[in-house]
mmCIF file of C-alpha atoms in Angstrom:
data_model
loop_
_atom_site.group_PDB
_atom_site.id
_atom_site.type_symbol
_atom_site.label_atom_id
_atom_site.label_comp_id
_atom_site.label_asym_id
_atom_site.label_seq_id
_atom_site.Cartn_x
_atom_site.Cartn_y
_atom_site.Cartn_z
ATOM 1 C CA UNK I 1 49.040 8.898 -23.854
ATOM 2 C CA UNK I 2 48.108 10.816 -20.768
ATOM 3 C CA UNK I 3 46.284 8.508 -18.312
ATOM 4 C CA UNK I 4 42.179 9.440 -18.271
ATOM 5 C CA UNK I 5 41.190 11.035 -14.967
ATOM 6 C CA UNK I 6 38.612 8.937 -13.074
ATOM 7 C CA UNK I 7 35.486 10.004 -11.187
ATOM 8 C CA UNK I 8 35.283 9.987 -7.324
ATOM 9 C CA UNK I 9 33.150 6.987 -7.760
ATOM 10 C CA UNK I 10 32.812 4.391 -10.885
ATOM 11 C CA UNK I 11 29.254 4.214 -10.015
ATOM 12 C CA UNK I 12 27.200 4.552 -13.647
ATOM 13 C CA UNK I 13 25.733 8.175 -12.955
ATOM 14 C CA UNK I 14 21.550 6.813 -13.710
ATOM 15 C CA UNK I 15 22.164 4.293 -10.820
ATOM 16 C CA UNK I 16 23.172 6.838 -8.517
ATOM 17 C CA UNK I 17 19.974 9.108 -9.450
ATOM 18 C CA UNK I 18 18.438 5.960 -8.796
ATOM 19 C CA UNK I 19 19.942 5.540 -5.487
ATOM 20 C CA UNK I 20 18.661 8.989 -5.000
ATOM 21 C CA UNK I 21 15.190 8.726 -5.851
ATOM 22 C CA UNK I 22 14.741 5.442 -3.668
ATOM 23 C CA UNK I 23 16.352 7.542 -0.911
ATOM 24 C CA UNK I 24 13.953 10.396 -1.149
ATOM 25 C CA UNK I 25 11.012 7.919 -1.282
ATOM 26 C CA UNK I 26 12.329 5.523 1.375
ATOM 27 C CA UNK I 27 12.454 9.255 3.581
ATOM 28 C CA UNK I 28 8.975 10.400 3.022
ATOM 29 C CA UNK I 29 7.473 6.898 3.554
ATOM 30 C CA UNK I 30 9.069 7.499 6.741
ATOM 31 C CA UNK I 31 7.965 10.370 8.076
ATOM 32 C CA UNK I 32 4.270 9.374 6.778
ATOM 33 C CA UNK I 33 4.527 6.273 9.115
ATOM 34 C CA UNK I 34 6.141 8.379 12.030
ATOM 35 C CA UNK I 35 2.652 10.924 11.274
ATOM 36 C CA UNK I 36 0.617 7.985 11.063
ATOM 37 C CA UNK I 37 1.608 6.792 14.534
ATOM 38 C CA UNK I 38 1.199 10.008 16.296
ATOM 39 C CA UNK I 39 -1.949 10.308 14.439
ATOM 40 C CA UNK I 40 -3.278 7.265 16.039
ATOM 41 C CA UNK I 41 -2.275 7.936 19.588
ATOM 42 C CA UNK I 42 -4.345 10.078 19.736
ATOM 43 C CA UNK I 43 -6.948 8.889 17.585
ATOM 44 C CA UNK I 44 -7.020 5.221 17.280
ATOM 45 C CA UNK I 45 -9.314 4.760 14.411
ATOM 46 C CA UNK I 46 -7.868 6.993 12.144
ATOM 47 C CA UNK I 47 -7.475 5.567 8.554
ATOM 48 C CA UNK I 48 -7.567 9.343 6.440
ATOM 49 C CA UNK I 49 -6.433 12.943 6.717
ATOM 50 C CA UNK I 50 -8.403 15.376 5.164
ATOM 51 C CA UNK I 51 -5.823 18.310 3.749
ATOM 52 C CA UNK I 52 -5.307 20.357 1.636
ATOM 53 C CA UNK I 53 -2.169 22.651 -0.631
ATOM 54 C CA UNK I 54 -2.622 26.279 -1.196
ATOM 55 C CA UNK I 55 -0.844 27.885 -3.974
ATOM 56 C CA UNK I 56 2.015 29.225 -1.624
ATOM 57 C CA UNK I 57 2.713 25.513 -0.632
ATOM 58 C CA UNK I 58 1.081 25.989 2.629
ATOM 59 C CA UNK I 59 -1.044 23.248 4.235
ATOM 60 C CA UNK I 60 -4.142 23.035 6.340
ATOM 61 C CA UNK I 61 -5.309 20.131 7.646
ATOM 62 C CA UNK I 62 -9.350 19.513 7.473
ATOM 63 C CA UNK I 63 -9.868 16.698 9.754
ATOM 64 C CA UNK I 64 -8.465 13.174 10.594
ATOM 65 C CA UNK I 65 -11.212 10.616 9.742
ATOM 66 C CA UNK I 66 -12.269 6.725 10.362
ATOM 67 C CA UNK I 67 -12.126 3.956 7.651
ATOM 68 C CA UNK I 68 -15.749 4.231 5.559
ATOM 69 C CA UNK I 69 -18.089 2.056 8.108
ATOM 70 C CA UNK I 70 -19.815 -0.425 6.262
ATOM 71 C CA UNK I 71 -23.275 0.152 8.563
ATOM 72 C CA UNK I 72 -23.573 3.834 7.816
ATOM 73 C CA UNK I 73 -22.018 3.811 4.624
ATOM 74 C CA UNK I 74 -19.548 6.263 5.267
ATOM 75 C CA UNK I 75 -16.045 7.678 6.815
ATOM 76 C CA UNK I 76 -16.530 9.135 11.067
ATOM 77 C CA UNK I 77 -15.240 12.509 11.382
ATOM 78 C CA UNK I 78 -12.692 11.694 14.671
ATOM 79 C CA UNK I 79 -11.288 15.445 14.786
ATOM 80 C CA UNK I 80 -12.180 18.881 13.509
ATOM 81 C CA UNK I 81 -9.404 21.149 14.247
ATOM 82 C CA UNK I 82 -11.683 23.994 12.508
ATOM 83 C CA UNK I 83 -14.398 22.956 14.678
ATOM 84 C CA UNK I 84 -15.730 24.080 17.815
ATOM 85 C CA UNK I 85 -12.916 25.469 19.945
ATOM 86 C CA UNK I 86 -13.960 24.170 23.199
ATOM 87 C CA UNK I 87 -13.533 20.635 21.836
ATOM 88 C CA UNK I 88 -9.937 21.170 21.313
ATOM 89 C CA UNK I 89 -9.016 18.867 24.248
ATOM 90 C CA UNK I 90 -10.387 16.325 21.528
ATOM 91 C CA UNK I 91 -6.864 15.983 19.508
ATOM 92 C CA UNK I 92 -5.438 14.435 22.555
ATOM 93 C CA UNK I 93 -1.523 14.278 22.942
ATOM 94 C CA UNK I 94 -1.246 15.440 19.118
ATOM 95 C CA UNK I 95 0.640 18.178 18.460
ATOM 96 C CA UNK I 96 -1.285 19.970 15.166
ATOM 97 C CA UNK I 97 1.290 22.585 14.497
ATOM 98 C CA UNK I 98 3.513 20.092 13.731
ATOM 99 C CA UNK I 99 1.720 17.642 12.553
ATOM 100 C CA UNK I 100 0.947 19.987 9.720
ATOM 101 C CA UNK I 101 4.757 20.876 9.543
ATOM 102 C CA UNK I 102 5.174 17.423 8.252
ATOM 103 C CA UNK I 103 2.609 17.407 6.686
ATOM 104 C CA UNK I 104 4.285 20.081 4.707
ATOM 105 C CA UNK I 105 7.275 18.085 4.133
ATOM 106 C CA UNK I 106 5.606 14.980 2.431
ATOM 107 C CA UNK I 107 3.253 16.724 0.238
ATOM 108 C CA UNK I 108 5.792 18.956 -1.281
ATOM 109 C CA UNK I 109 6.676 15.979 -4.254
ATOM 110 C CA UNK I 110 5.106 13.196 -5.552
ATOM 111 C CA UNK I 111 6.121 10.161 -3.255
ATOM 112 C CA UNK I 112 3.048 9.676 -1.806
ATOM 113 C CA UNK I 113 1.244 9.571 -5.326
ATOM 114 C CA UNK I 114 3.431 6.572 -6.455
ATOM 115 C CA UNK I 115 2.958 4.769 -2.947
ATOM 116 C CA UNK I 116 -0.580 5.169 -3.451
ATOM 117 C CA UNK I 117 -1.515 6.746 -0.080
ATOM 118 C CA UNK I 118 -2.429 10.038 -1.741
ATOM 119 C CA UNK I 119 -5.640 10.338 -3.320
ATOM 120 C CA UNK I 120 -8.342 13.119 -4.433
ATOM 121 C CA UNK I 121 -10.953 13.683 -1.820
ATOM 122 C CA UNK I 122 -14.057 11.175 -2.348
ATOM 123 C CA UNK I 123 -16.506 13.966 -2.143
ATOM 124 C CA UNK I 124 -16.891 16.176 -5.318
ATOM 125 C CA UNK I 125 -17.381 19.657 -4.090
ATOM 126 C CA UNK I 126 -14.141 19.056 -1.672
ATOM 127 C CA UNK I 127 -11.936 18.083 -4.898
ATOM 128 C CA UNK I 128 -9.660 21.101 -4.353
ATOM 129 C CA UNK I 129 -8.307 18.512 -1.194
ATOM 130 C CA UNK I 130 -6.320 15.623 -1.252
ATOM 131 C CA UNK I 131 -7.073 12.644 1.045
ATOM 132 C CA UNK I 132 -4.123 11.166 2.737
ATOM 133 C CA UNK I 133 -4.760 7.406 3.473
ATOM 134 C CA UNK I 134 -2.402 5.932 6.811
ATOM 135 C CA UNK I 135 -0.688 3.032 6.511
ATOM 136 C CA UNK I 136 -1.930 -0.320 8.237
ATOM 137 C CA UNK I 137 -0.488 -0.391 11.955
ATOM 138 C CA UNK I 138 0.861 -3.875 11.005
ATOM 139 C CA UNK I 139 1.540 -4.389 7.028
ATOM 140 C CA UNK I 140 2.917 -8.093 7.189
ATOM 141 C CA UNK I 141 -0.255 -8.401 9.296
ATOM 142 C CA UNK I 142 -2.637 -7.130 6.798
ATOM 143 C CA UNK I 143 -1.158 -9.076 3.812
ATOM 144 C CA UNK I 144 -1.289 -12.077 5.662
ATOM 145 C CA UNK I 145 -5.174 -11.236 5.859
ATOM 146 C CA UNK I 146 -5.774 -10.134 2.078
ATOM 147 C CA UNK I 147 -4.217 -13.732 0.766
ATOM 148 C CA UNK I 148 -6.105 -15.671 3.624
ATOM 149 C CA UNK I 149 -9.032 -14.611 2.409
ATOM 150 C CA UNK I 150 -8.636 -15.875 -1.142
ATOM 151 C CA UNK I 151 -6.168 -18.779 -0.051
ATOM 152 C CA UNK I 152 -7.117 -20.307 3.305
ATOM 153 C CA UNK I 153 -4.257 -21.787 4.978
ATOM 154 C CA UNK I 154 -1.343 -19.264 3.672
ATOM 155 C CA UNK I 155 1.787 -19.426 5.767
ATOM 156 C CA UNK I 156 3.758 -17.482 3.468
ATOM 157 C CA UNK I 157 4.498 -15.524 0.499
ATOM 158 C CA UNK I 158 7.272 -15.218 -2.130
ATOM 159 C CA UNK I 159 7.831 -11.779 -4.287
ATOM 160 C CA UNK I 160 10.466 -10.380 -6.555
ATOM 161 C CA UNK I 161 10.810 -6.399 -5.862
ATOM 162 C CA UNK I 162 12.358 -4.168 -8.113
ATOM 163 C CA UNK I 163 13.144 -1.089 -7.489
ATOM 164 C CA UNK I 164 14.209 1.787 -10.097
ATOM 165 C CA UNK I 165 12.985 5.486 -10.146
ATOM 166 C CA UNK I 166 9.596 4.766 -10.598
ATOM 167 C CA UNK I 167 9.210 3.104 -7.248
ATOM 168 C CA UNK I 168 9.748 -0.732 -6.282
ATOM 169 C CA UNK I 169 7.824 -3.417 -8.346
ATOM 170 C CA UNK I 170 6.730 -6.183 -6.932
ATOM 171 C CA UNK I 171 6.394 -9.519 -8.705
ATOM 172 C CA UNK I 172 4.148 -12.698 -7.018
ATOM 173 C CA UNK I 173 5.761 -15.903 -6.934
ATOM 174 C CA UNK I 174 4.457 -18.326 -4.674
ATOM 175 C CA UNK I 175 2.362 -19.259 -1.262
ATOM 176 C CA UNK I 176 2.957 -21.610 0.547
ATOM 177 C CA UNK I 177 0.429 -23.634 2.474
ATOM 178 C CA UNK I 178 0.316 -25.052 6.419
ATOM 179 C CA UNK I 179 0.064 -28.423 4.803
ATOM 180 C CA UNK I 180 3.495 -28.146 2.787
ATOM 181 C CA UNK I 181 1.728 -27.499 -0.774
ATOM 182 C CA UNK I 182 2.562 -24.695 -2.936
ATOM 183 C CA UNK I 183 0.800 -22.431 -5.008
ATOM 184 C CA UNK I 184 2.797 -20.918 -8.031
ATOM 185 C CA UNK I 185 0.867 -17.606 -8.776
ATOM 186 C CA UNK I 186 1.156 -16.856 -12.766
ATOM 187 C CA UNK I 187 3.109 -14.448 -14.158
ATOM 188 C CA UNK I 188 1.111 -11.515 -15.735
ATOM 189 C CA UNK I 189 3.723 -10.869 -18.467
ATOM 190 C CA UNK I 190 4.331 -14.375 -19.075
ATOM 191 C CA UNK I 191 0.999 -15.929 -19.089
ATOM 192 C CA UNK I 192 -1.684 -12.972 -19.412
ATOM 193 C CA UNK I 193 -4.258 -14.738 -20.563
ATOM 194 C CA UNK I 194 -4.332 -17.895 -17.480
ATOM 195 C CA UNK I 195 -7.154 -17.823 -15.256
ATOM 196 C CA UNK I 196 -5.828 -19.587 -11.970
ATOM 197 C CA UNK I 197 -4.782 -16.041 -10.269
ATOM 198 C CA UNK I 198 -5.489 -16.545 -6.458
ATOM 199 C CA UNK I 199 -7.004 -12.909 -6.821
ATOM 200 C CA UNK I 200 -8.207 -10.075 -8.939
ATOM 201 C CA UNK I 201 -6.343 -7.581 -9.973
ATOM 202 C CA UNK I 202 -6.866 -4.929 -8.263
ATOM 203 C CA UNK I 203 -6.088 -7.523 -5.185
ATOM 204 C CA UNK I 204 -2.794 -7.618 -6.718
ATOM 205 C CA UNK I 205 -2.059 -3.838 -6.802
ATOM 206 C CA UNK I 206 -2.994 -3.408 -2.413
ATOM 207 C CA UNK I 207 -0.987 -5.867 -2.051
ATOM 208 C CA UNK I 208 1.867 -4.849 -4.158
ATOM 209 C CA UNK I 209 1.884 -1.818 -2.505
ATOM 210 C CA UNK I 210 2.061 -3.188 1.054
ATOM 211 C CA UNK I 211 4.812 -5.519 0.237
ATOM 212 C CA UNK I 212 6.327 -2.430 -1.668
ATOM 213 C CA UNK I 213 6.723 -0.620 1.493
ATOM 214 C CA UNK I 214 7.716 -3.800 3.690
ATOM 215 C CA UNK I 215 10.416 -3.630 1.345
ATOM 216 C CA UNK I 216 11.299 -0.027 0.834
ATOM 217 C CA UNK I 217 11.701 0.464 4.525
ATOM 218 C CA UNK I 218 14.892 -1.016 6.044
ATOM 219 C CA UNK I 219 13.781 -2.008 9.392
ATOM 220 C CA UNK I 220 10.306 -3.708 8.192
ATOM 221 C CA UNK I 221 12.195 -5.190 5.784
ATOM 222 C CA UNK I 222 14.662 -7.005 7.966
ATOM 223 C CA UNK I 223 12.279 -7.650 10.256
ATOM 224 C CA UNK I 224 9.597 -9.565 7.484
ATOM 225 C CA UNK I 225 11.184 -10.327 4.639
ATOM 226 C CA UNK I 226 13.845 -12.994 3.671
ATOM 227 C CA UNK I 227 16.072 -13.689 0.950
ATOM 228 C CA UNK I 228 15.338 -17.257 -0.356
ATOM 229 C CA UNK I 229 16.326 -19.647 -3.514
ATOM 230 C CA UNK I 230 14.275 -22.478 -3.239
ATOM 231 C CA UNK I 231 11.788 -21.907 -5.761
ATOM 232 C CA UNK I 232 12.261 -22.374 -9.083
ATOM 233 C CA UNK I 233 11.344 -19.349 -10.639
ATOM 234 C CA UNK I 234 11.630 -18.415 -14.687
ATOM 235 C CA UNK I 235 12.731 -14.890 -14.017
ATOM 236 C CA UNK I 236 16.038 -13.351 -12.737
ATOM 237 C CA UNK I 237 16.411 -11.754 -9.600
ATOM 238 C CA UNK I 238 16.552 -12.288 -5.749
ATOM 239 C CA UNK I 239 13.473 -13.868 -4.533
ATOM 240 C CA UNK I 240 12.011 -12.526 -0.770
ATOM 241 C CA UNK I 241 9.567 -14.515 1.520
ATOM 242 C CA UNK I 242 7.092 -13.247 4.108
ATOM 243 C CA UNK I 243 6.426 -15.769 6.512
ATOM 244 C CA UNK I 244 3.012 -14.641 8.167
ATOM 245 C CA UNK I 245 1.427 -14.524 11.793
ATOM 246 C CA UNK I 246 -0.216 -17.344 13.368
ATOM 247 C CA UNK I 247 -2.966 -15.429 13.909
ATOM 248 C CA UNK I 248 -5.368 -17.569 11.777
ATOM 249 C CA UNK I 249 -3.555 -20.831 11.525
ATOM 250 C CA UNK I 250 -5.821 -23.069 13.701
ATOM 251 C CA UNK I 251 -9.009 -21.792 11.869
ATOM 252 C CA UNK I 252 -7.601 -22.478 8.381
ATOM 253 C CA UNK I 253 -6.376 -25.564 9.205
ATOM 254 C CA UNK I 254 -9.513 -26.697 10.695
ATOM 255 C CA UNK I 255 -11.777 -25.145 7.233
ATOM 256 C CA UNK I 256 -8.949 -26.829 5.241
ATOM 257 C CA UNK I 257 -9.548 -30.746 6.722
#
């Protein structure tokens, strides 16, 4: 019997279009973080780009805008690059040609949808725009932040990630506390009706997207994130900890005793 001819590789063929699609995503995240950081040299409290798609596939960006300020009840306009052309000077060492190259590059698929840093624009009569949230400077940082404030004392974190074509899913094991306790965080899918979540769940889905990129990104994840066994967890799979900053140990040590 003649001997069957093999593929190059022996690699199922959905694994590789898996390998593909975590690829393309792990790209685009990447180039939104590299625009995010130009974005903010020049304009340190930007949190949102205003843009927009037009049927060609062309973009135009609107304006670069602060987080929604609590006193005023609403987002700062930091640039207008439609604006008044004498306050051009305004966008700093930013390069808006090719920012909105980029731009170009990341809006043409539906990454940012599924990393949930594309949104429609929060005023009505502007809903032919998209508005294009930037990442945290520091994401370990502002995790560490979100679980402080509904556990006091946190010094770390332990997840299960997932990741398939739909993105990486992120499952909550564990936080650990200053003083050596730990905090087993139930299981949606195994106990959906228990009541002792840390947090609500919307809580749960920033922070699953945070720790989502932390791990989609090779160098954050090396940097943050480390393979552990030493919790004894129900389901399968390679367990991560995030050990967090300092930054608020002394407080929550002293509000703890």
């Amino acid at each position: 019997m003649k001997e069957r001819q093999l593929r190059p590789t022996q690699i199922p063929l959905n694994e590789l279009a898996d390998a593909y699609v975590q690829a393309g995503e792990t790209l685009f995240l990447a180039i939104h973080d590299d625009i995010a950081a130009r974005v903010r040299l020049a304009h340190p409290d930007a949190e949102h780009l205003e843009v927009s798609v037009d049927a060609d596939g062309d973009v135009r960006l609107h304006g670069i805008w602060s987080a929604e300020d609590a006193a005023i009840g609403s987002y700062r306009l930091l640039y207008d690059p439609q604006g008044d052309p004498k306050q051009s000077w305004r966008d700093g060492p930013l390069d808006i040609d090719e920012l909105v190259g980029d731009l170009g590059r990341v809006l043409s698929g539906a990454f940012l949808y599924r990393w949930g840093l594309l949104d429609p624009h929060p005023v009505h009569e502007h809903r032919d725009r998209r508005w294009l949230t930037l990442p945290p400077a520091d994401r370990a940082a502002a995790v560490a932040a979100i679980v402080r404030r509904h556990v006091p004392g946190a010094e770390s974190l332990v997840c299960r990630f997932e990741a398939g074509h739909r993105g990486v899913a992120v499952g909550f094991e564990q936080i650990t506390l200053y003083s050596g306790e730990r905090v087993d965080i139930p299981c949606p899918r195994c106990s959906p009706e228990s009541d002792d979540n840390p947090w609500s769940h919307d809580i749960s889905h920033e922070l699953a997207r945070l720790l989502a990129h932390l791990y989609a990104l090779p160098h954050l994840r090396s940097r943050h994130l480390t393979p552990c066994m030493d919790v004894d967890s129900a389901h399968e799979g390679q367990l991560w900890q995030l050990v967090f900053p300092y930054g608020e140990r002394t407080s929550a040590v002293t509000a703890h005793h």
